[in-house]
C-alpha positions as semicolon CSV with decimal commas, in nm:
position;residue;x (nm);y (nm);z (nm)
1;M;0,000;-0,001;-0,001
2;D;0,147;0,337;-0,093
3;I;0,185;0,619;0,157
4;V;-0,105;0,831;0,031
5;T;-0,340;0,534;0,044
6;R;-0,226;0,459;0,402
7;L;-0,281;0,822;0,506
8;E;-0,627;0,831;0,347
9;A;-0,730;0,494;0,495
10;A;-0,615;0,599;0,845
11;R;-0,799;0,929;0,807
12;D;-1,122;0,758;0,705
13;H;-1,096;0,507;0,987
14;T;-1,012;0,774;1,246
15;L;-1,293;1,013;1,149
16;K;-1,554;0,744;1,218
17;Y;-1,446;0,727;1,580
18;F;-1,537;1,088;1,647
19;D;-1,903;0,983;1,625
20;L;-1,887;0,722;1,902
21;S;-2,114;0,735;2,203
22;D;-1,988;0,891;2,528
23;E;-1,966;0,543;2,677
24;Q;-1,746;0,421;2,393
25;L;-1,531;0,735;2,400
26;A;-1,466;0,676;2,771
27;R;-1,325;0,328;2,711
28;S;-0,954;0,256;2,737
29;Y;-0,734;-0,017;2,593
30;G;-0,571;-0,081;2,932
31;L;-0,537;0,017;3,294
32;R;-0,410;0,377;3,327
33;K;-0,408;0,420;2,950
34;W;-0,574;0,701;2,762
35;S;-0,941;0,680;2,677
36;V;-1,058;0,675;2,316
37;R;-1,155;1,042;2,360
38;F;-0,803;1,136;2,473
39;I;-0,647;0,938;2,188
40;L;-0,860;1,130;1,936
41;H;-0,755;1,463;2,087
42;H;-0,393;1,344;2,082
43;L;-0,417;1,244;1,715
44;A;-0,533;1,593;1,627
45;D;-0,248;1,754;1,822
46;A;0,017;1,513;1,697
47;E;-0,103;1,572;1,340
48;T;-0,039;1,946;1,383
49;V;0,308;1,887;1,527
50;L;0,407;1,641;1,256
51;F;0,266;1,862;0,981
52;D;0,465;2,156;1,117
53;R;0,779;1,940;1,105
54;I;0,705;1,834;0,746
55;R;0,665;2,195;0,632
56;R;0,982;2,299;0,812
57;I;1,183;2,016;0,657
58;I;1,061;2,108;0,309
59;S;1,125;2,479;0,362
60;E;1,434;2,478;0,581
61;P;1,609;2,139;0,578
62;R;1,877;2,033;0,830
63;Q;1,737;2,222;1,125
64;V;1,683;2,078;1,471
65;L;1,317;2,001;1,541
66;W;1,209;1,934;1,895
67;S;1,005;1,650;2,033
68;F;0,685;1,723;2,225
69;D;0,559;1,582;2,555
70;Q;0,222;1,432;2,468
71;D;0,118;1,399;2,834
72;A;0,199;1,766;2,900
73;W;-0,017;1,860;2,601
74;A;-0,305;1,647;2,730
75;R;-0,284;1,817;3,069
76;G;-0,207;2,168;2,949
77;L;-0,473;2,167;2,680
78;D;-0,716;1,990;2,917
79;Y;-0,834;1,711;2,690
80;S;-1,112;1,632;2,940
81;R;-1,283;1,961;2,855
82;M;-1,181;2,014;2,494
83;P;-1,470;1,980;2,245
84;L;-1,425;1,663;2,042
85;E;-1,570;1,834;1,733
86;L;-1,287;2,087;1,745
87;S;-1,026;1,807;1,741
88;R;-1,214;1,636;1,456
89;R;-1,196;1,951;1,244
90;I;-0,827;2,006;1,325
91;Y;-0,740;1,646;1,247
92;D;-0,933;1,638;0,922
93;S;-0,802;1,967;0,784
94;V;-0,442;1,908;0,883
95;R;-0,449;1,555;0,741
96;A;-0,562;1,710;0,411
97;G;-0,250;1,927;0,422
98;V;-0,029;1,628;0,503
99;I;-0,174;1,430;0,209
100;Y;-0,123;1,726;-0,025
101;Q;0,242;1,768;0,075
102;T;0,297;1,390;0,059
103;R;0,182;1,382;-0,300
104;L;0,418;1,667;-0,388
105;H;0,729;1,575;-0,186
106;Y;0,740;1,211;-0,073
107;D;0,925;1,086;-0,379
108;S;1,085;1,408;-0,505
109;S;1,214;1,547;-0,175
110;G;1,206;1,250;0,061
111;Q;1,582;1,259;0,109
112;L;1,572;1,601;0,280
113;E;1,710;1,572;0,631
114;F;1,640;1,721;0,969
115;V;1,771;1,660;1,318
116;H;1,515;1,533;1,569
117;S;1,600;1,644;1,921
118;E;1,577;1,290;2,061
119;T;1,640;1,051;1,773
120;G;1,898;1,236;1,558
121;I;1,911;1,266;1,181
122;R;1,595;1,168;0,998
123;T;1,447;1,233;0,655
124;L;1,132;1,388;0,520
125;K;1,027;1,047;0,388
126;T;1,058;0,890;0,732
127;E;0,854;1,174;0,880
128;F;0,571;1,113;0,630
129;D;0,592;0,744;0,717
130;K;0,577;0,833;1,086
131;V;0,249;1,022;1,035
132;A;0,095;0,710;0,886
133;S;0,237;0,462;1,138
134;H;0,155;0,685;1,438
135;N;-0,208;0,707;1,333
136;E;-0,227;0,332;1,258
137;H;-0,078;0,256;1,600
138;H;-0,344;0,460;1,779
139;L;-0,620;0,305;1,565
140;E;-0,506;-0,035;1,696
141;Q;-0,539;0,098;2,052
142;I;-0,890;0,232;1,981
143;D;-0,993;-0,097;1,819
144;L;-0,867;-0,281;2,129
145;A;-1,060;-0,047;2,361
146;L;-1,378;-0,105;2,160
147;K;-1,326;-0,477;2,105
148;D;-1,620;-0,591;2,321
149;S;-1,868;-0,321;2,226
């Protein structure tokens, strides 16, 4: 499956979860793990961070880009009170931007490098791949949380 197809499939799968019932959104895939609601908020925030990285790599390669503390974002942005519809709109629109840039740059500029503050030198292509794999990983967690519903 090519990268654009993966990004579109993950988007379509993810967007369906924003319509779950409150009971389903409150479910978790494990003890002391995030609820489905928190995972959806996280996906929207992570999408914005990763899209910012992608645009920076394309525009200003070889710079240092910093990691982000997902738990600090969940606390600081108060996921428990954030409207889920807001995160849906953020996720959907930013994913459209990611897909657009992927079509333009995955093959032609994938070799562009950046320095990740924790993992070292990486490429634009690996960052696009990370967007897809990150989303797919969280979809597996959501599916696990909803397994018996």
